[in-house]
Amino acid sequence: MTSVLVMGSRTSVTWSERDRGIFRAVGRSLELALDRAAKTRRLEEERTALEAFTRFTEAVGTQSDVQMLVQQAITLLHETCAVDVAHFQREGELFKVTAWSTSADPTLLPQLQHGFILRDSSIARVLRENKAAFIDHWNDTELLIAESGIYQAVAGHPYFVDHQLERVLMIGSRTSPMWTEREKRIFSAVGRSLELALDRAAQTQRLDEERAALEAFTHFTEQVGSETEVAVLVHQAITLLVDTCGADVTYLEREGDLFKATAWNAQFDPALLTRLHAGFPLKQSNLALILREQSAAFIDHWDATAQWIEESRHLQAVAGYPVFQEGDLQSVLIMGSRRLAIWTERQKGIFRAVGRSLDLALQRATQTQLLRAQRDALAARTQELSIATEELEVFSYSVSHDLRTPVRHMLGFLQLARNALDGKLDARSARYLDVVGQAGQQMNALIDALLDVSRTARQPLNLTTVDLKRVLQHIQDTLTPDLLTRNIQWHVAALPVVQGDQTALTQVLTQFIENALKFSRTRDPAVIRVYAADQGDTWGIFVQDNGVGFDPRYRERLFNLFQRLHTAQEVTGTGVGLASVRRLILKHGGQVFAEGHLEQGATFGFSLPKVSPLNTRTP
């Protein structure tokens, strides 16, 4: 109930039915009229609020400048509600005025510019309710600002960023202690319109910052290209930051416990440059944040004395980007502003983008230099090995030829001695001559084998398409006459067509097959299994037997020249066959391998690349 209509009679103590009917009719009519008037007033207030909303929206358009948006809202509220208006922005725990209407009291402004703690006031309701707050009958002591007593009513609209109050739009009435519904609606409408406009401006600003950062990243990447010189990369980063952020930039590299300047822009302060040349321990500064966070650090309101760098007094804000190698901080990109005490989001975005780009480029440069050094070392080592191999081949070929003549003479004169002493030798002397003859024949066999190895090393590969199934069939046909007295079971799986030297691969498979037959001669039956395996980029070819096997501890010795795991009495041979096989397969770009256990058989094999090797020269 908001009002009462009262009627009194001076002539009668009772109401007649007529009087009662008239009073009821008039009262009902008045009620309807008042209700209609209230609805009309509410519609008018809503229309006024809508007009204010529309007017503000039209005034700001696509404006994204925050100060302009705030000033438009202040002007509109002052004109439509005849109130004082001010906009406050958070700075630490204080809220300081940044814009106000022309009617604001000049004696109050200095205190508002100094700032006040909003939570000490009834306006703190905006912190809890996240909406406009209206306070009638204002208590001038709530903000601890005596001059605010000129206002009889106060209202505020909050603006949050990430759930934290950052701005407040406030109005004050000097003429009325209570806010009218019209004023409340207009203030709420304009306040909400400003909130939407600020959100849009913030999104636009973020997009601009992201675009600027992306452009900086792209520009730096295009400039450096595949550059691997650290000095050039750093210079490009410094130039880009100076051009886009208007700041002084330097690059510090670690030297022991100190960080020293190694690059800087042309306008860098000489006194500060001298200090940075001498070096300083980074941990003394708040920039040590980068040591913990491993990310860009931004310090607003730079204090040269507190940061232990008095020569940096001309700077108002400083930022640093760390560059790590294997977890240790090795260098820092530093940017300082002479004009701004607070870094803008755009500058932060660009600095992060350029810092990250430089970090990636330096990592690439380091890896490239390491690979280059490894390549050079490998090339030098390859050259040394090539020379040593060539000299060894010449030596072995020469020695083999030089040994042939004395061995041939020894065997010849041995035969002449036998002929001269025919019938005159006792059993012991004859046995001695037999041992000498056998040793000579063994020496001849070794010389022949050594010559084969030397020829294998010098012979270039003639790469063609080789059908290993046909190669194996040819080997079996060749060996069959010598195997007629043995019980041999062949198990041959599908073999691939490969790229290689047919003569060399035939020699390799022949050696493996002959070894399998040789070491399984005591088995009945001897089982020889030949098969292939697809290993992705290579083919694996295997020859398996059920022979005497070998001790796996000495596997690596099998393919070395003159290395034998069985005595000559156990198994005949020179110990050079597998060494020749290894050389031939290495020239094809493959590998050789063996698996076995004593009395459990053995498996020998080799791999071949599916793509023909480009280099067919002797390794």
mmCIF file of N, CA and C in Angstrom, residues 410-512:
data_model
loop_
_atom_site.group_PDB
_atom_site.id
_atom_site.type_symbol
_atom_site.label_atom_id
_atom_site.label_comp_id
_atom_site.label_asym_id
_atom_site.label_seq_id
_atom_site.Cartn_x
_atom_site.Cartn_y
_atom_site.Cartn_z
ATOM 1 N N MET A 410 109.882 -72.050 -51.361
ATOM 2 C CA MET A 410 109.991 -73.005 -50.258
ATOM 3 C C MET A 410 109.354 -74.336 -50.635
ATOM 4 N N LEU A 411 108.167 -74.292 -51.242
ATOM 5 C CA LEU A 411 107.495 -75.531 -51.618
ATOM 6 C C LEU A 411 108.248 -76.237 -52.751
ATOM 7 N N GLY A 412 108.818 -75.434 -53.666
ATOM 8 C CA GLY A 412 109.566 -76.051 -54.777
ATOM 9 C C GLY A 412 110.801 -76.780 -54.279
ATOM 10 N N PHE A 413 111.599 -76.096 -53.424
ATOM 11 C CA PHE A 413 112.799 -76.735 -52.902
ATOM 12 C C PHE A 413 112.467 -77.881 -51.967
ATOM 13 N N LEU A 414 111.314 -77.820 -51.323
ATOM 14 C CA LEU A 414 110.874 -78.923 -50.470
ATOM 15 C C LEU A 414 110.621 -80.164 -51.330
ATOM 16 N N GLN A 415 110.006 -79.938 -52.478
ATOM 17 C CA GLN A 415 109.757 -81.077 -53.366
ATOM 18 C C GLN A 415 111.070 -81.617 -53.925
ATOM 19 N N LEU A 416 112.033 -80.725 -54.254
ATOM 20 C CA LEU A 416 113.338 -81.190 -54.735
ATOM 21 C C LEU A 416 114.048 -81.997 -53.654
ATOM 22 N N ALA A 417 113.926 -81.574 -52.404
ATOM 23 C CA ALA A 417 114.544 -82.306 -51.297
ATOM 24 C C ALA A 417 113.931 -83.688 -51.158
ATOM 25 N N ARG A 418 112.617 -83.770 -51.326
ATOM 26 C CA ARG A 418 111.955 -85.067 -51.239
ATOM 27 C C ARG A 418 112.471 -85.995 -52.344
ATOM 28 N N ASN A 419 112.586 -85.436 -53.564
ATOM 29 C CA ASN A 419 113.047 -86.259 -54.684
ATOM 30 C C ASN A 419 114.485 -86.725 -54.466
ATOM 31 N N ALA A 420 115.336 -85.806 -53.930
ATOM 32 C CA ALA A 420 116.735 -86.164 -53.730
ATOM 33 C C ALA A 420 116.902 -87.191 -52.623
ATOM 34 N N LEU A 421 116.047 -87.150 -51.655
ATOM 35 C CA LEU A 421 116.169 -88.052 -50.513
ATOM 36 C C LEU A 421 115.200 -89.220 -50.606
ATOM 37 N N ASP A 422 114.707 -89.460 -51.773
ATOM 38 C CA ASP A 422 113.703 -90.512 -51.920
ATOM 39 C C ASP A 422 114.283 -91.854 -51.472
ATOM 40 N N GLY A 423 113.617 -92.470 -50.500
ATOM 41 C CA GLY A 423 114.053 -93.757 -49.976
ATOM 42 C C GLY A 423 115.065 -93.655 -48.879
ATOM 43 N N LYS A 424 115.579 -92.461 -48.595
ATOM 44 C CA LYS A 424 116.608 -92.309 -47.570
ATOM 45 C C LYS A 424 116.079 -91.665 -46.274
ATOM 46 N N LEU A 425 114.797 -91.278 -46.252
ATOM 47 C CA LEU A 425 114.236 -90.584 -45.084
ATOM 48 C C LEU A 425 113.654 -91.575 -44.107
ATOM 49 N N ASP A 426 113.924 -91.339 -42.820
ATOM 50 C CA ASP A 426 113.234 -92.156 -41.814
ATOM 51 C C ASP A 426 111.839 -91.564 -41.594
ATOM 52 N N ALA A 427 111.045 -92.229 -40.804
ATOM 53 C CA ALA A 427 109.638 -91.812 -40.607
ATOM 54 C C ALA A 427 109.535 -90.421 -39.991
ATOM 55 N N ARG A 428 110.384 -90.114 -39.015
ATOM 56 C CA ARG A 428 110.321 -88.801 -38.355
ATOM 57 C C ARG A 428 110.663 -87.681 -39.331
ATOM 58 N N SER A 429 111.717 -87.855 -40.125
ATOM 59 C CA SER A 429 112.107 -86.807 -41.062
ATOM 60 C C SER A 429 111.034 -86.597 -42.116
ATOM 61 N N ALA A 430 110.412 -87.722 -42.561
ATOM 62 C CA ALA A 430 109.345 -87.584 -43.558
ATOM 63 C C ALA A 430 108.157 -86.806 -42.982
ATOM 64 N N ARG A 431 107.869 -87.074 -41.692
ATOM 65 C CA ARG A 431 106.746 -86.344 -41.063
ATOM 66 C C ARG A 431 107.072 -84.869 -40.949
ATOM 67 N N TYR A 432 108.368 -84.551 -40.658
ATOM 68 C CA TYR A 432 108.757 -83.143 -40.576
ATOM 69 C C TYR A 432 108.551 -82.442 -41.910
ATOM 70 N N LEU A 433 108.936 -83.119 -42.980
ATOM 71 C CA LEU A 433 108.765 -82.517 -44.298
ATOM 72 C C LEU A 433 107.290 -82.358 -44.647
ATOM 73 N N ASP A 434 106.469 -83.319 -44.206
ATOM 74 C CA ASP A 434 105.020 -83.195 -44.448
ATOM 75 C C ASP A 434 104.438 -81.976 -43.736
ATOM 76 N N VAL A 435 104.887 -81.736 -42.491
ATOM 77 C CA VAL A 435 104.391 -80.572 -41.729
ATOM 78 C C VAL A 435 104.788 -79.281 -42.445
ATOM 79 N N VAL A 436 106.059 -79.242 -42.944
ATOM 80 C CA VAL A 436 106.497 -78.041 -43.660
ATOM 81 C C VAL A 436 105.664 -77.845 -44.913
ATOM 82 N N GLY A 437 105.368 -78.924 -45.629
ATOM 83 C CA GLY A 437 104.569 -78.820 -46.849
ATOM 84 C C GLY A 437 103.150 -78.341 -46.555
ATOM 85 N N GLN A 438 102.566 -78.897 -45.472
ATOM 86 C CA GLN A 438 101.205 -78.460 -45.117
ATOM 87 C C GLN A 438 101.183 -76.972 -44.733
ATOM 88 N N ALA A 439 102.214 -76.557 -43.995
ATOM 89 C CA ALA A 439 102.287 -75.147 -43.617
ATOM 90 C C ALA A 439 102.418 -74.265 -44.847
ATOM 91 N N GLY A 440 103.205 -74.713 -45.832
ATOM 92 C CA GLY A 440 103.339 -73.938 -47.060
ATOM 93 C C GLY A 440 102.013 -73.838 -47.806
ATOM 94 N N GLN A 441 101.305 -74.974 -47.882
ATOM 95 C CA GLN A 441 99.999 -74.943 -48.553
ATOM 96 C C GLN A 441 99.016 -74.026 -47.810
ATOM 97 N N GLN A 442 99.052 -74.058 -46.469
ATOM 98 C CA GLN A 442 98.181 -73.166 -45.680
ATOM 99 C C GLN A 442 98.542 -71.700 -45.924
ATOM 100 N N MET A 443 99.856 -71.447 -46.030
ATOM 101 C CA MET A 443 100.293 -70.080 -46.316
ATOM 102 C C MET A 443 99.771 -69.636 -47.682
ATOM 103 N N ASN A 444 99.846 -70.502 -48.679
ATOM 104 C CA ASN A 444 99.314 -70.179 -50.000
ATOM 105 C C ASN A 444 97.816 -69.867 -49.943
ATOM 106 N N ALA A 445 97.086 -70.681 -49.157
ATOM 107 C CA ALA A 445 95.637 -70.464 -49.029
ATOM 108 C C ALA A 445 95.352 -69.107 -48.385
ATOM 109 N N LEU A 446 96.146 -68.761 -47.370
ATOM 110 C CA LEU A 446 95.957 -67.473 -46.705
ATOM 111 C C LEU A 446 96.266 -66.309 -47.638
ATOM 112 N N ILE A 447 97.319 -66.481 -48.444
ATOM 113 C CA ILE A 447 97.670 -65.422 -49.392
ATOM 114 C C ILE A 447 96.556 -65.235 -50.415
ATOM 115 N N ASP A 448 96.020 -66.364 -50.917
ATOM 116 C CA ASP A 448 94.906 -66.273 -51.872
ATOM 117 C C ASP A 448 93.701 -65.565 -51.246
ATOM 118 N N ALA A 449 93.414 -65.918 -49.985
ATOM 119 C CA ALA A 449 92.270 -65.301 -49.312
ATOM 120 C C ALA A 449 92.491 -63.802 -49.121
ATOM 121 N N LEU A 450 93.739 -63.440 -48.762
ATOM 122 C CA LEU A 450 94.040 -62.022 -48.559
ATOM 123 C C LEU A 450 93.914 -61.245 -49.867
ATOM 124 N N LEU A 451 94.328 -61.861 -50.965
ATOM 125 C CA LEU A 451 94.164 -61.223 -52.263
ATOM 126 C C LEU A 451 92.686 -61.065 -52.630
ATOM 127 N N ASP A 452 91.887 -62.069 -52.267
ATOM 128 C CA ASP A 452 90.439 -61.967 -52.524
ATOM 129 C C ASP A 452 89.830 -60.793 -51.759
ATOM 130 N N VAL A 453 90.246 -60.636 -50.475
ATOM 131 C CA VAL A 453 89.736 -59.521 -49.671
ATOM 132 C C VAL A 453 90.145 -58.193 -50.286
ATOM 133 N N SER A 454 91.394 -58.104 -50.750
ATOM 134 C CA SER A 454 91.879 -56.866 -51.346
ATOM 135 C C SER A 454 91.118 -56.546 -52.630
ATOM 136 N N ARG A 455 90.887 -57.582 -53.442
ATOM 137 C CA ARG A 455 90.130 -57.360 -54.678
ATOM 138 C C ARG A 455 88.689 -56.939 -54.370
ATOM 139 N N THR A 456 88.112 -57.546 -53.336
ATOM 140 C CA THR A 456 86.740 -57.197 -52.937
ATOM 141 C C THR A 456 86.640 -55.724 -52.564
ATOM 142 N N ALA A 457 87.644 -55.222 -51.858
ATOM 143 C CA ALA A 457 87.631 -53.835 -51.421
ATOM 144 C C ALA A 457 87.735 -52.872 -52.597
ATOM 145 N N ARG A 458 88.518 -53.276 -53.632
ATOM 146 C CA ARG A 458 88.750 -52.361 -54.754
ATOM 147 C C ARG A 458 87.667 -52.442 -55.824
ATOM 148 N N GLN A 459 86.959 -53.539 -55.861
ATOM 149 C CA GLN A 459 86.005 -53.747 -56.941
ATOM 150 C C GLN A 459 84.756 -52.877 -56.752
ATOM 151 N N PRO A 460 84.400 -51.997 -57.716
ATOM 152 C CA PRO A 460 83.178 -51.184 -57.587
ATOM 153 C C PRO A 460 81.933 -52.047 -57.773
ATOM 154 N N LEU A 461 80.825 -51.587 -57.211
ATOM 155 C CA LEU A 461 79.566 -52.309 -57.328
ATOM 156 C C LEU A 461 78.896 -51.985 -58.646
ATOM 157 N N ASN A 462 78.321 -53.002 -59.246
ATOM 158 C CA ASN A 462 77.517 -52.836 -60.463
ATOM 159 C C ASN A 462 76.060 -53.125 -60.081
ATOM 160 N N LEU A 463 75.334 -52.063 -59.737
ATOM 161 C CA LEU A 463 73.988 -52.245 -59.198
ATOM 162 C C LEU A 463 72.997 -52.595 -60.287
ATOM 163 N N THR A 464 72.269 -53.678 -60.042
ATOM 164 C CA THR A 464 71.206 -54.112 -60.935
ATOM 165 C C THR A 464 70.081 -54.684 -60.087
ATOM 166 N N THR A 465 69.028 -55.140 -60.754
ATOM 167 C CA THR A 465 67.949 -55.842 -60.056
ATOM 168 C C THR A 465 68.348 -57.308 -59.909
ATOM 169 N N VAL A 466 68.347 -57.803 -58.673
ATOM 170 C CA VAL A 466 68.821 -59.165 -58.391
ATOM 171 C C VAL A 466 67.683 -59.969 -57.784
ATOM 172 N N ASP A 467 67.367 -61.105 -58.421
ATOM 173 C CA ASP A 467 66.355 -62.029 -57.896
ATOM 174 C C ASP A 467 67.070 -63.033 -56.991
ATOM 175 N N LEU A 468 66.950 -62.874 -55.694
ATOM 176 C CA LEU A 468 67.682 -63.728 -54.745
ATOM 177 C C LEU A 468 67.233 -65.183 -54.808
ATOM 178 N N LYS A 469 65.983 -65.408 -55.231
ATOM 179 C CA LYS A 469 65.524 -66.798 -55.364
ATOM 180 C C LYS A 469 66.321 -67.517 -56.441
ATOM 181 N N ARG A 470 66.554 -66.841 -57.587
ATOM 182 C CA ARG A 470 67.327 -67.438 -58.671
ATOM 183 C C ARG A 470 68.788 -67.595 -58.267
ATOM 184 N N VAL A 471 69.318 -66.611 -57.497
ATOM 185 C CA VAL A 471 70.703 -66.711 -57.023
ATOM 186 C C VAL A 471 70.880 -67.939 -56.153
ATOM 187 N N LEU A 472 69.934 -68.158 -55.223
ATOM 188 C CA LEU A 472 70.029 -69.317 -54.327
ATOM 189 C C LEU A 472 69.912 -70.632 -55.109
ATOM 190 N N GLN A 473 69.027 -70.673 -56.120
ATOM 191 C CA GLN A 473 68.884 -71.887 -56.922
ATOM 192 C C GLN A 473 70.184 -72.215 -57.644
ATOM 193 N N HIS A 474 70.848 -71.166 -58.142
ATOM 194 C CA HIS A 474 72.136 -71.382 -58.820
ATOM 195 C C HIS A 474 73.174 -71.933 -57.837
ATOM 196 N N ILE A 475 73.209 -71.411 -56.611
ATOM 197 C CA ILE A 475 74.167 -71.885 -55.599
ATOM 198 C C ILE A 475 73.888 -73.350 -55.276
ATOM 199 N N GLN A 476 72.629 -73.725 -55.119
ATOM 200 C CA GLN A 476 72.283 -75.116 -54.813
ATOM 201 C C GLN A 476 72.701 -76.045 -55.947
ATOM 202 N N ASP A 477 72.447 -75.608 -57.172
ATOM 203 C CA ASP A 477 72.831 -76.452 -58.312
ATOM 204 C C ASP A 477 74.335 -76.652 -58.368
ATOM 205 N N THR A 478 75.103 -75.603 -58.042
ATOM 206 C CA THR A 478 76.567 -75.679 -58.081
ATOM 207 C C THR A 478 77.096 -76.620 -57.002
ATOM 208 N N LEU A 479 76.482 -76.590 -55.816
ATOM 209 C CA LEU A 479 76.986 -77.379 -54.685
ATOM 210 C C LEU A 479 76.477 -78.814 -54.683
ATOM 211 N N THR A 480 75.430 -79.114 -55.415
ATOM 212 C CA THR A 480 74.794 -80.442 -55.340
ATOM 213 C C THR A 480 75.757 -81.607 -55.578
ATOM 214 N N PRO A 481 76.651 -81.530 -56.590
ATOM 215 C CA PRO A 481 77.550 -82.691 -56.811
ATOM 216 C C PRO A 481 78.396 -83.036 -55.596
ATOM 217 N N ASP A 482 78.757 -82.076 -54.778
ATOM 218 C CA ASP A 482 79.588 -82.331 -53.605
ATOM 219 C C ASP A 482 78.777 -82.777 -52.392
ATOM 220 N N LEU A 483 77.443 -82.792 -52.532
ATOM 221 C CA LEU A 483 76.598 -83.091 -51.368
ATOM 222 C C LEU A 483 75.818 -84.389 -51.531
ATOM 223 N N LEU A 484 76.165 -85.172 -52.554
ATOM 224 C CA LEU A 484 75.375 -86.364 -52.837
ATOM 225 C C LEU A 484 75.443 -87.393 -51.723
ATOM 226 N N THR A 485 76.529 -87.385 -50.944
ATOM 227 C CA THR A 485 76.685 -88.387 -49.874
ATOM 228 C C THR A 485 76.107 -87.920 -48.549
ATOM 229 N N ARG A 486 75.514 -86.696 -48.536
ATOM 230 C CA ARG A 486 74.997 -86.152 -47.261
ATOM 231 C C ARG A 486 73.484 -86.078 -47.281
ATOM 232 N N ASN A 487 72.909 -86.194 -46.079
ATOM 233 C CA ASN A 487 71.453 -86.082 -45.922
ATOM 234 C C ASN A 487 71.141 -84.632 -45.521
ATOM 235 N N ILE A 488 70.667 -83.837 -46.481
ATOM 236 C CA ILE A 488 70.434 -82.397 -46.244
ATOM 237 C C ILE A 488 68.972 -82.064 -46.528
ATOM 238 N N GLN A 489 68.375 -81.365 -45.594
ATOM 239 C CA GLN A 489 66.999 -80.881 -45.774
ATOM 240 C C GLN A 489 67.028 -79.368 -45.984
ATOM 241 N N TRP A 490 66.528 -78.943 -47.139
ATOM 242 C CA TRP A 490 66.472 -77.504 -47.464
ATOM 243 C C TRP A 490 65.071 -76.967 -47.152
ATOM 244 N N HIS A 491 65.036 -75.828 -46.491
ATOM 245 C CA HIS A 491 63.768 -75.130 -46.243
ATOM 246 C C HIS A 491 63.952 -73.694 -46.747
ATOM 247 N N VAL A 492 63.454 -73.432 -47.941
ATOM 248 C CA VAL A 492 63.661 -72.125 -48.577
ATOM 249 C C VAL A 492 62.321 -71.400 -48.670
ATOM 250 N N ALA A 493 62.222 -70.258 -47.993
ATOM 251 C CA ALA A 493 61.009 -69.435 -48.064
ATOM 252 C C ALA A 493 61.134 -68.471 -49.245
ATOM 253 N N ALA A 494 60.075 -67.681 -49.449
ATOM 254 C CA ALA A 494 60.089 -66.703 -50.546
ATOM 255 C C ALA A 494 61.185 -65.672 -50.310
ATOM 256 N N LEU A 495 61.953 -65.417 -51.354
ATOM 257 C CA LEU A 495 63.043 -64.438 -51.269
ATOM 258 C C LEU A 495 62.722 -63.260 -52.196
ATOM 259 N N PRO A 496 63.107 -62.036 -51.810
ATOM 260 C CA PRO A 496 62.719 -60.850 -52.580
ATOM 261 C C PRO A 496 63.639 -60.579 -53.766
ATOM 262 N N VAL A 497 63.180 -59.673 -54.608
ATOM 263 C CA VAL A 497 64.008 -59.092 -55.660
ATOM 264 C C VAL A 497 64.582 -57.795 -55.104
ATOM 265 N N VAL A 498 65.905 -57.631 -55.135
ATOM 266 C CA VAL A 498 66.560 -56.499 -54.491
ATOM 267 C C VAL A 498 67.421 -55.745 -55.488
ATOM 268 N N GLN A 499 67.929 -54.588 -55.046
ATOM 269 C CA GLN A 499 68.878 -53.806 -55.822
ATOM 270 C C GLN A 499 70.277 -54.067 -55.272
ATOM 271 N N GLY A 500 71.202 -54.515 -56.129
ATOM 272 C CA GLY A 500 72.543 -54.782 -55.653
ATOM 273 C C GLY A 500 73.428 -55.297 -56.772
ATOM 274 N N ASP A 501 74.652 -55.653 -56.399
ATOM 275 C CA ASP A 501 75.610 -56.235 -57.329
ATOM 276 C C ASP A 501 75.403 -57.751 -57.316
ATOM 277 N N GLN A 502 74.992 -58.328 -58.443
ATOM 278 C CA GLN A 502 74.637 -59.748 -58.456
ATOM 279 C C GLN A 502 75.825 -60.634 -58.105
ATOM 280 N N THR A 503 76.996 -60.315 -58.614
ATOM 281 C CA THR A 503 78.183 -61.138 -58.325
ATOM 282 C C THR A 503 78.511 -61.091 -56.840
ATOM 283 N N ALA A 504 78.457 -59.880 -56.264
ATOM 284 C CA ALA A 504 78.773 -59.732 -54.842
ATOM 285 C C ALA A 504 77.747 -60.452 -53.970
ATOM 286 N N LEU A 505 76.466 -60.311 -54.271
ATOM 287 C CA LEU A 505 75.435 -60.965 -53.464
ATOM 288 C C LEU A 505 75.493 -62.482 -53.615
ATOM 289 N N THR A 506 75.857 -62.936 -54.793
ATOM 290 C CA THR A 506 76.051 -64.382 -54.974
ATOM 291 C C THR A 506 77.189 -64.882 -54.095
ATOM 292 N N GLN A 507 78.277 -64.091 -54.044
ATOM 293 C CA GLN A 507 79.410 -64.461 -53.187
ATOM 294 C C GLN A 507 79.002 -64.491 -51.721
ATOM 295 N N VAL A 508 78.191 -63.523 -51.287
ATOM 296 C CA VAL A 508 77.749 -63.460 -49.888
ATOM 297 C C VAL A 508 76.898 -64.663 -49.536
ATOM 298 N N LEU A 509 75.873 -64.952 -50.366
ATOM 299 C CA LEU A 509 74.990 -66.094 -50.069
ATOM 300 C C LEU A 509 75.753 -67.413 -50.138
ATOM 301 N N THR A 510 76.689 -67.507 -51.089
ATOM 302 C CA THR A 510 77.493 -68.729 -51.196
ATOM 303 C C THR A 510 78.299 -68.960 -49.927
ATOM 304 N N GLN A 511 78.912 -67.889 -49.417
ATOM 305 C CA GLN A 511 79.709 -68.013 -48.197
ATOM 306 C C GLN A 511 78.843 -68.481 -47.034
ATOM 307 N N PHE A 512 77.638 -67.876 -46.882
ATOM 308 C CA PHE A 512 76.750 -68.269 -45.785
ATOM 309 C C PHE A 512 76.275 -69.717 -45.936
#
